[in-house]
Short mmCIF file of C-alpha atoms and ligand atoms in Angstrom, two decimals:
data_model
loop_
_atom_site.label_atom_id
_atom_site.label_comp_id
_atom_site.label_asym_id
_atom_site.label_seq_id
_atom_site.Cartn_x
_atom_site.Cartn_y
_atom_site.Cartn_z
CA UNK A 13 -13.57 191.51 -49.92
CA UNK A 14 -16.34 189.74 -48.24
CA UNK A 15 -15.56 186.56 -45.94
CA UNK A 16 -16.47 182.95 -47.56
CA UNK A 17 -19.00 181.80 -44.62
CA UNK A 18 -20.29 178.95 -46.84
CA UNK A 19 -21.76 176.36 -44.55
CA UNK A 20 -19.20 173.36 -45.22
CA UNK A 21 -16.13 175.78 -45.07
CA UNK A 22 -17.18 176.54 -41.51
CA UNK A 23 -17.38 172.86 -40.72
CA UNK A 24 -14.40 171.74 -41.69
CA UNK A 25 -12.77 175.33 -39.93
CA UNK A 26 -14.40 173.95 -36.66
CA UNK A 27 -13.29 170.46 -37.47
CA UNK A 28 -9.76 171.51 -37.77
CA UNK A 29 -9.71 173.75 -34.65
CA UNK A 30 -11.46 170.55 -32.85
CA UNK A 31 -8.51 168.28 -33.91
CA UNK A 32 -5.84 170.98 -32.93
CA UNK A 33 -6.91 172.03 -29.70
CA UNK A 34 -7.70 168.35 -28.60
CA UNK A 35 -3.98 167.80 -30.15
CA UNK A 36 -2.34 170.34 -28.36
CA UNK A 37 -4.08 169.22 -25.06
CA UNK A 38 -3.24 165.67 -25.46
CA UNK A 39 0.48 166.50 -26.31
CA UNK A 40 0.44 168.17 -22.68
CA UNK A 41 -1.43 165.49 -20.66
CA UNK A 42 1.47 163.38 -22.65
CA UNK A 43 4.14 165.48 -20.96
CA UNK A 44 2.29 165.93 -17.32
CA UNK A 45 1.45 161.99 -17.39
CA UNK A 46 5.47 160.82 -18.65
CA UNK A 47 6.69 163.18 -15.80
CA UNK A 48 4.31 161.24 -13.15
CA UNK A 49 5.48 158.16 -14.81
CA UNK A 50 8.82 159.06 -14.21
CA UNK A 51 8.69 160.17 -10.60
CA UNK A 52 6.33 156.74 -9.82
CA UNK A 53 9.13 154.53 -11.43
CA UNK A 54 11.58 156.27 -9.06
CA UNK A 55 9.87 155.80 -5.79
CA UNK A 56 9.17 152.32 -7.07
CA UNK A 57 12.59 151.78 -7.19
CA UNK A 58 13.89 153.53 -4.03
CA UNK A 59 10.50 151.00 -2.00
CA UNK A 60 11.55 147.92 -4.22
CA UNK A 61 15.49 148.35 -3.05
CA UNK A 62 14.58 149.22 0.73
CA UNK A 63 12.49 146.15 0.41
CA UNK A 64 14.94 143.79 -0.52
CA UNK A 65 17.57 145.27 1.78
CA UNK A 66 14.85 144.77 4.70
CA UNK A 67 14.25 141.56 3.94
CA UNK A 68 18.17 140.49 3.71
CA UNK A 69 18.25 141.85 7.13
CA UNK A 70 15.40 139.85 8.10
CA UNK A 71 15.38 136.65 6.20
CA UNK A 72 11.59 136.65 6.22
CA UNK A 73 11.10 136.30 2.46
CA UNK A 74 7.99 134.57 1.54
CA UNK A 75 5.71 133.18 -1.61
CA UNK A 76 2.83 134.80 0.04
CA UNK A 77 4.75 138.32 -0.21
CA UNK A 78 5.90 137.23 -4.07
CA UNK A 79 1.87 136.43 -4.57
CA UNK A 80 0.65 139.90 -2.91
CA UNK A 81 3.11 141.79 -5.68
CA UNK A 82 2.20 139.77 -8.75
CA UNK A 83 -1.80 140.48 -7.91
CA UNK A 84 -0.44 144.42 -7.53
CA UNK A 85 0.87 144.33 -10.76
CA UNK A 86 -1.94 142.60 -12.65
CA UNK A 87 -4.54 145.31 -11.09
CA UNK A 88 -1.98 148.05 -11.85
CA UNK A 89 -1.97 146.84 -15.47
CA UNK A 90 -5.93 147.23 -15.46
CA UNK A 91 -5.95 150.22 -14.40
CA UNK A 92 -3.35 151.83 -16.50
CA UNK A 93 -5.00 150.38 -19.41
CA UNK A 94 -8.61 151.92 -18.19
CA UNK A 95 -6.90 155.16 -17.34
CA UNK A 96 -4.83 155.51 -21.00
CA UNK A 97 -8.66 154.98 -22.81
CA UNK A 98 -9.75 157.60 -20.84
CA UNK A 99 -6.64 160.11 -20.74
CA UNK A 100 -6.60 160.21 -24.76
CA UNK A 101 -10.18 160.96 -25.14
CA UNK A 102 -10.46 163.35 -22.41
CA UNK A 103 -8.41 166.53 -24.54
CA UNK A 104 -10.83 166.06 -27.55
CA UNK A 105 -13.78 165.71 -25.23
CA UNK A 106 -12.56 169.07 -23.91
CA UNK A 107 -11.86 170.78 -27.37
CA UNK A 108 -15.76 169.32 -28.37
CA UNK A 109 -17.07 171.12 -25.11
CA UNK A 110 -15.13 174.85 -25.86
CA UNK A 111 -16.18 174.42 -29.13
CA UNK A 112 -19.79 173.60 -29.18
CA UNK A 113 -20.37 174.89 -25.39
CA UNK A 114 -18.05 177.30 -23.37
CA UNK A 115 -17.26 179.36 -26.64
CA UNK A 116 -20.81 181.33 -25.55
CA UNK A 117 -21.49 180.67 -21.88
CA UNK A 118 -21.12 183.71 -21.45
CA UNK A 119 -19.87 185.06 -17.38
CA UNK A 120 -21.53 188.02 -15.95
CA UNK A 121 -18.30 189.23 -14.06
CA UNK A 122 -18.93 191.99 -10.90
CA UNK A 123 -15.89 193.58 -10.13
CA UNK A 124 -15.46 196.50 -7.14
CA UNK A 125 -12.92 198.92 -8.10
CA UNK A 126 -10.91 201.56 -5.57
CA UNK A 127 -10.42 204.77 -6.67
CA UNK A 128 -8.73 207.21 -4.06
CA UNK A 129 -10.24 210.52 -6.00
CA UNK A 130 -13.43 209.15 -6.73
CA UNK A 131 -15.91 212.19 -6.88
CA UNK A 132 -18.38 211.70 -3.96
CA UNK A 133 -21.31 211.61 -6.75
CA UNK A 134 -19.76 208.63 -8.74
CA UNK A 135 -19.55 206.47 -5.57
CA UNK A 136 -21.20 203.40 -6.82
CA UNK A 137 -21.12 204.37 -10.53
CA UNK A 138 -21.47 201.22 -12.53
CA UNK A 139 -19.57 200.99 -15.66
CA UNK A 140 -19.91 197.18 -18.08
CA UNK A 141 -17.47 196.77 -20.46
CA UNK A 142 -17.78 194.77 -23.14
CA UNK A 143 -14.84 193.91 -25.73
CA UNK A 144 -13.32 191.82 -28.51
CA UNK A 145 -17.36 191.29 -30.41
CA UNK A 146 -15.36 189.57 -33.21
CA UNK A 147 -18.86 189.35 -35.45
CA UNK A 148 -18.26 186.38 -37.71
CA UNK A 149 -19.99 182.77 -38.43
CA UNK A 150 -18.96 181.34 -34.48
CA UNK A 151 -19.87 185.03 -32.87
CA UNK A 152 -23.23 185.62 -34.63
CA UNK A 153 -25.53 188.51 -34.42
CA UNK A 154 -28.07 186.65 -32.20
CA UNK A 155 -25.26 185.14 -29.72
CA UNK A 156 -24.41 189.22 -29.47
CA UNK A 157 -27.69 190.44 -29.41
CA UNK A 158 -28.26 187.92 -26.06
CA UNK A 159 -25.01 189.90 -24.61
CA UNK A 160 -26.49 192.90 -25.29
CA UNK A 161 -29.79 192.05 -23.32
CA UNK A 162 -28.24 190.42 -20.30
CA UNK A 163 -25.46 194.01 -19.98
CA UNK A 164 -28.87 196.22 -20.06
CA UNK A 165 -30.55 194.00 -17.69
CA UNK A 166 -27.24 194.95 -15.49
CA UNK A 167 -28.70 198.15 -15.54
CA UNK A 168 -24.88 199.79 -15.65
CA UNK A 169 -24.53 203.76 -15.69
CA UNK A 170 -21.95 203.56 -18.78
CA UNK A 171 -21.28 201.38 -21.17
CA UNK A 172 -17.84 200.54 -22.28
CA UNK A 173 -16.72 199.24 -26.07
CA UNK A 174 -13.04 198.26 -25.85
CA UNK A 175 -12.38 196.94 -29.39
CA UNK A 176 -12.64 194.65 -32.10
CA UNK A 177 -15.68 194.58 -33.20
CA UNK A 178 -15.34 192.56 -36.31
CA UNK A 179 -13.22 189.01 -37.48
CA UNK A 180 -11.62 190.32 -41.46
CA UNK A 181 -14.81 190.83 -42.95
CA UNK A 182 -15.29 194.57 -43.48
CA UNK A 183 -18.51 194.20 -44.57
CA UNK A 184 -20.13 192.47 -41.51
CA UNK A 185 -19.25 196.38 -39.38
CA UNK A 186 -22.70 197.17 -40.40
CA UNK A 187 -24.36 194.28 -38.59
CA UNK A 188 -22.14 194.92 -35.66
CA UNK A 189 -23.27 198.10 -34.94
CA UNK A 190 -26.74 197.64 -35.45
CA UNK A 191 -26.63 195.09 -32.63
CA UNK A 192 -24.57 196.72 -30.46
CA UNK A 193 -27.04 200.04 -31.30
CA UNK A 194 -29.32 197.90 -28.83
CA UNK A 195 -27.45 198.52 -25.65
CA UNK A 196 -28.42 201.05 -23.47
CA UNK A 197 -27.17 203.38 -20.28
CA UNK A 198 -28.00 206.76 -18.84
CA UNK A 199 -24.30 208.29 -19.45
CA UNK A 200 -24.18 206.80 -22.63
CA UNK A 201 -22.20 204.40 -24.77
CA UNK A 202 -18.05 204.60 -25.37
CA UNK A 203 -15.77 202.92 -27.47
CA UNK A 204 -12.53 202.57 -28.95
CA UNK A 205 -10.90 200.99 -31.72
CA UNK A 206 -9.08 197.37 -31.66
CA UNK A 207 -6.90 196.35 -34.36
CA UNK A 208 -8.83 194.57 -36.26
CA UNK A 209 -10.64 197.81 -37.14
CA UNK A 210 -7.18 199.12 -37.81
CA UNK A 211 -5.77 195.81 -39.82
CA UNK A 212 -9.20 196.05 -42.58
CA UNK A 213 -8.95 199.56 -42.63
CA UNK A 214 -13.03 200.03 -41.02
CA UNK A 215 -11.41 202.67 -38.15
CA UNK A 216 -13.49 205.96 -40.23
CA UNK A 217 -16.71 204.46 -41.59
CA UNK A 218 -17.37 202.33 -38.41
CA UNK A 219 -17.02 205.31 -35.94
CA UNK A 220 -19.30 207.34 -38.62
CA UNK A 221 -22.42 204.05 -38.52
CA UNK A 222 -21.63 203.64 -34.42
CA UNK A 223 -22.23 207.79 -34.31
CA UNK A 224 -25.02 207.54 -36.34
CA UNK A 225 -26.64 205.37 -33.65
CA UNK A 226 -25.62 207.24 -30.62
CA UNK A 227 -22.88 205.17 -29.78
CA UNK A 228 -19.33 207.49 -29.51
CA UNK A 229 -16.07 206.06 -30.45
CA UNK A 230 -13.47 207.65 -28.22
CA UNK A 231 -10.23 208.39 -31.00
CA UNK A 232 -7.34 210.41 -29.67
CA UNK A 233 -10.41 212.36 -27.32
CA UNK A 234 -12.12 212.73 -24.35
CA UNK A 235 -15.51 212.69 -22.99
CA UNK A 236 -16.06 214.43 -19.40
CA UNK A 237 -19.37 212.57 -17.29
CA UNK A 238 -21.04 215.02 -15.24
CA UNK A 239 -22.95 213.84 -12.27
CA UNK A 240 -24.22 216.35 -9.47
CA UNK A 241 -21.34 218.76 -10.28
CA UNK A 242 -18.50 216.08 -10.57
CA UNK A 243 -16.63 214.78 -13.43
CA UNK A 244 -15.41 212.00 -14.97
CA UNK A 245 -12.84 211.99 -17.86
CA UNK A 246 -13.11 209.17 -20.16
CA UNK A 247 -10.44 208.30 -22.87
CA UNK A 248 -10.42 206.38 -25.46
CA UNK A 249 -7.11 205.77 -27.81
CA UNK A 250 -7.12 203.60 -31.36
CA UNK A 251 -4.65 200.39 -30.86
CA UNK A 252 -3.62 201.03 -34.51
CA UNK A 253 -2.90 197.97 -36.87
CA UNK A 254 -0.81 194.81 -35.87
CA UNK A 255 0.34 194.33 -39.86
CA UNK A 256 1.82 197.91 -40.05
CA UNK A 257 5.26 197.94 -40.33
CA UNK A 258 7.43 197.84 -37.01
CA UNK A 259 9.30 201.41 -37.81
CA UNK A 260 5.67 202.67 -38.73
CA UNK A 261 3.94 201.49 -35.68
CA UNK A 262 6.46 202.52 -33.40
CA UNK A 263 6.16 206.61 -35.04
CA UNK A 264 2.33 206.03 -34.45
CA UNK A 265 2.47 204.61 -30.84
CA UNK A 266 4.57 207.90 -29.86
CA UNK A 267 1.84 210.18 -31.92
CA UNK A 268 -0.80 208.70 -29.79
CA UNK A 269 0.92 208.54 -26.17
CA UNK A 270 1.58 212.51 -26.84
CA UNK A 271 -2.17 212.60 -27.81
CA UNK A 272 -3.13 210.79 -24.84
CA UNK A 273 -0.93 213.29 -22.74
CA UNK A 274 -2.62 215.69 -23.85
CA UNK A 275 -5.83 214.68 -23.03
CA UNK A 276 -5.01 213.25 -18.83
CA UNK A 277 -7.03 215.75 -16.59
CA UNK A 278 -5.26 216.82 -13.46
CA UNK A 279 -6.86 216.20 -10.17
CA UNK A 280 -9.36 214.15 -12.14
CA UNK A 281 -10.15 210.64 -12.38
CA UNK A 282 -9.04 209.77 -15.36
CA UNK A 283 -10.45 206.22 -17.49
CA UNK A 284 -8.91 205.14 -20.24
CA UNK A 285 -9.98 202.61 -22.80
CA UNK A 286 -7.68 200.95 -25.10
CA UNK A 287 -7.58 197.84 -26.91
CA UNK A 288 -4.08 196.52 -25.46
CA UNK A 289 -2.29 198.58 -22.60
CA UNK A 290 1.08 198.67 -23.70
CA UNK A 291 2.26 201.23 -21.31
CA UNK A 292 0.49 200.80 -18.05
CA UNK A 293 1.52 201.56 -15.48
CA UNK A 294 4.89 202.57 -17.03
CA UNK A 295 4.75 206.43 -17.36
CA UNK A 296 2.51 207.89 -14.53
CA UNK A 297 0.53 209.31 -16.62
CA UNK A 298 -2.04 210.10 -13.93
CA UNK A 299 -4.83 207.77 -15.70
CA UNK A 300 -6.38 206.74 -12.53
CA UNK A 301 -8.14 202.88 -14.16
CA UNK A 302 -7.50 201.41 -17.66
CA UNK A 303 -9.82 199.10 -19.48
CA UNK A 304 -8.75 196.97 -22.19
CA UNK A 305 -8.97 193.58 -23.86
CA UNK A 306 -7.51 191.80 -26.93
CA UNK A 307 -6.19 188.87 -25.43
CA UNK A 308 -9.31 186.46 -25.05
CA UNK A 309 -8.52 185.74 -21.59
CA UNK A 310 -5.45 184.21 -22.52
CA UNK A 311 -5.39 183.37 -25.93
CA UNK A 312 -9.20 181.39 -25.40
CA UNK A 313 -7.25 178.61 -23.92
CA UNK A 314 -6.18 178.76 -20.32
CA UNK A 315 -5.50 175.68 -17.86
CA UNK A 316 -5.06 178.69 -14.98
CA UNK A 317 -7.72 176.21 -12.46
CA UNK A 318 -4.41 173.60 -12.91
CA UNK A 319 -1.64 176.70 -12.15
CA UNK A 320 -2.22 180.52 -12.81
CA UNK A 321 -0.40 181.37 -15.84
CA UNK A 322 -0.60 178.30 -17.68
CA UNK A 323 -2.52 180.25 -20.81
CA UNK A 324 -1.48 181.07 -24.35
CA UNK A 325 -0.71 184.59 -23.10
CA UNK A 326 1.61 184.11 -20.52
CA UNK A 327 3.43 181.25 -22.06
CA UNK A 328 3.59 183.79 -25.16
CA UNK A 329 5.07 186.80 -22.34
CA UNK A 330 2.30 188.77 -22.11
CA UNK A 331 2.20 190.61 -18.71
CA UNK A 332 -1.41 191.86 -18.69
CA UNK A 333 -3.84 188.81 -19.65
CA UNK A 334 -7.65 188.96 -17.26
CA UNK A 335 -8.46 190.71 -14.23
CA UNK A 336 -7.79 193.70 -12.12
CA UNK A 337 -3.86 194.36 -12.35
CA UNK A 338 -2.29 197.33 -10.05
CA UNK A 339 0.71 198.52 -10.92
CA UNK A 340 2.12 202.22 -9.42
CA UNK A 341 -1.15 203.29 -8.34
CA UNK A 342 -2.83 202.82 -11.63
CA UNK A 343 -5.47 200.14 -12.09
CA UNK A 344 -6.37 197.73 -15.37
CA UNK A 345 -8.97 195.68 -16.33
CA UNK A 346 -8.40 193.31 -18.54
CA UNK A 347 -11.89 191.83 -19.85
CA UNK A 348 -11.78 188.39 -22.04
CA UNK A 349 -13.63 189.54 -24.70
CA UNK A 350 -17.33 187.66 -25.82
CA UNK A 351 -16.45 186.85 -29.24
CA UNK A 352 -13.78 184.70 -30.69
CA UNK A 353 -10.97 185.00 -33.73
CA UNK A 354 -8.59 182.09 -35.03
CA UNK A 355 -9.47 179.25 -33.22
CA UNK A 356 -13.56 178.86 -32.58
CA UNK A 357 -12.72 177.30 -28.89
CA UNK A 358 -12.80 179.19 -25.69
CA UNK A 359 -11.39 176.71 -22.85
CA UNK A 360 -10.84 177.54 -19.40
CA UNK A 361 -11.39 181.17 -20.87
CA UNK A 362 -15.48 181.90 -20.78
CA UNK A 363 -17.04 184.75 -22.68
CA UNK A 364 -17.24 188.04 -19.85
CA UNK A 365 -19.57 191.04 -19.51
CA UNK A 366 -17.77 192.87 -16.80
CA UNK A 367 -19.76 195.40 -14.29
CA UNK A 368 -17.16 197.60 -12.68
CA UNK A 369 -18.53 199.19 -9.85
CA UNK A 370 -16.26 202.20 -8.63
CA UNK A 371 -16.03 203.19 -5.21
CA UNK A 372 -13.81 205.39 -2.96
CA UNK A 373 -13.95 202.50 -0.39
CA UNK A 374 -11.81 200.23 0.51
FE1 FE2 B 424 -9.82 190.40 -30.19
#
């Protein structure tokens, strides 16, 4: 069934999303604001008694000192009057700017990855990874199309897909691909499934339209890069649906580990993409760097510039949210996706193209 992208629905959609996310941000400058309140009013207290005690001691209490405190307060009033206008229209000033701005400034992010058995001919081997496309009326085929020419101008040696390439309308996989049919690299284009692919039920007939344009979805297999001799093993397992049942998933997520056994190279490095690394770092596996998105950098809402975990994500107890995590000798990337699904906003949480650059160096 197709998705109703009629012009006014998609207002009010963004409206609503505007009004929420500058909701949920006031509630919390509520909270951080009472809390400074509160620890003020105690100093104020603990100054105000010392005073008094001081002055006892000193008998120097004056009308000029009871005049300097009344013109405090007055200007403190002022002030805390100016600062509440501003304070309640700051969180819907931010929502407005996620929505209508940072949802597709897009960040071109460079990062250098170790890999102790890198082949000498890979030394410098770029890989960009892009992930969560989420195609729909606030990820549109043009905003997509400009990611695709700014990863080619990166001029990467592989291209990485890692996942959800549509919102819930199956019908939009066509346009996807097509898009995404632009990019371009010498080793080729890889992808994998997210689970929105798995949730509509699009996992067969959009691997068959990305094949048909050259671009190779990685399910339960492997492809092996050659450069000058060496080898790469690339790996690429489905995600599988979030709505299956829990006894169902849990049958399929066992399936797929012994499939992705199966498929680890020894004395290889080994590069897995998957949607949402459930088990890294947790098996030693021998899967030398993972990449992987599905969490929007943190649920598209992060305040990690006021304290690092202060997202959606990690509030929510997910371990594994954006950036380079090392855990047992294995490496992940965790990319924040370009697109957007559920809320329209991205805040604190920019759209990434990611250029991994591997390297034996430290
Ligand atoms: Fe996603």
């Amino acid at each position: 069934m197709a998705a109703d992208y009629r012009p006014q629905r998609i207002l009010i959609y963004a409206a609503f999303w505007w009004w929420f996310v500058g909701s949920l941000l006031a509630f919390l400058l509520v909270i951080a604001f009472g809390a400074a309140d509160l620890v003020a009013r105690a100093a104020g207290w603990v100054y105000r008694k010392t005073r008094v005690a001081m002055r006892t001691a000193t008998h120097q209490h004056s009308a000029a000192a009871d005049a300097e405190a009344a013109l405090l307060s007055s200007s403190r009033r002022r002030f805390l009057a100016r600062t509440a206008v501003l304070v309640s229209a700051t969180p819907f000033l931010a929502a407005g700017y996620g929505l209508l701005y940072e949802r597709q400034n897009v960040e071109v992010v460079r990062q250098r990855v170790q890999l102790a058995r890198l082949p000498k001919a890979f030394e410098g081997f770029h890989i960009a990874q892009l992930s969560d496309i989420h195609i729909g009326p606030f990820t549109t085929a043009d905003y997509i199309r400009r990611c695709v020419t700014i990863t080619n101008g990166l001029e990467p040696d592989l291209i990485a897909l890692t996942g959800d390439y549509i919102c819930w309308d199956p019908e939009a996989q066509g346009e996807v691909v097509r898009v995404l049919a632009g990019l371009r690299a010498p080793h080729g284009v890889f992808g994998c499934m997210g689970n929105h692919e798995a949730d509509i039920g699009i996992e067969d007939s959009i691997t068959r339209l990305f094949a048909a344009q050259g671009i190779r979805m990685l399910r339960q297999e492997s492809a092996h890069i050659r450069l000058r001799g060496e080898t790469l093993n690339l790996i690429g397992i489905d995600h599988g649906s979030d709505l299956a049942p829990m006894d169902t998933r849990e049958v399929e997520g066992d399936r797929r580990l012994q499939q992705l056994k199966a498929l680890v190279m020894p004395n290889t490095v080994n590069i897995l993409l998957i949607h949402y690394p459930h088990i890294f770092g947790q098996l030693e596996l021998g899967i030398d760097l993972t990449l992987a998105g599905d969490l929007h950098g943190g649920g598209q809402l992060s305040l990690d510039f006021v304290h690092r975990g202060f997202n959606l994500g990690s509030l929510m107890g997910v371990p594994y949210i954006r950036g380079l995590y090392e855990n047992g000798g294995e490496q992940l990337y965790m990319n924040r996706g370009i697109g957007v699904t559920g809320s329209p906003i991205r805040l604190g949480a920019r759209p990434e193209i990611t250029v991994l650059e591997l390297t034996r160096e430290t």
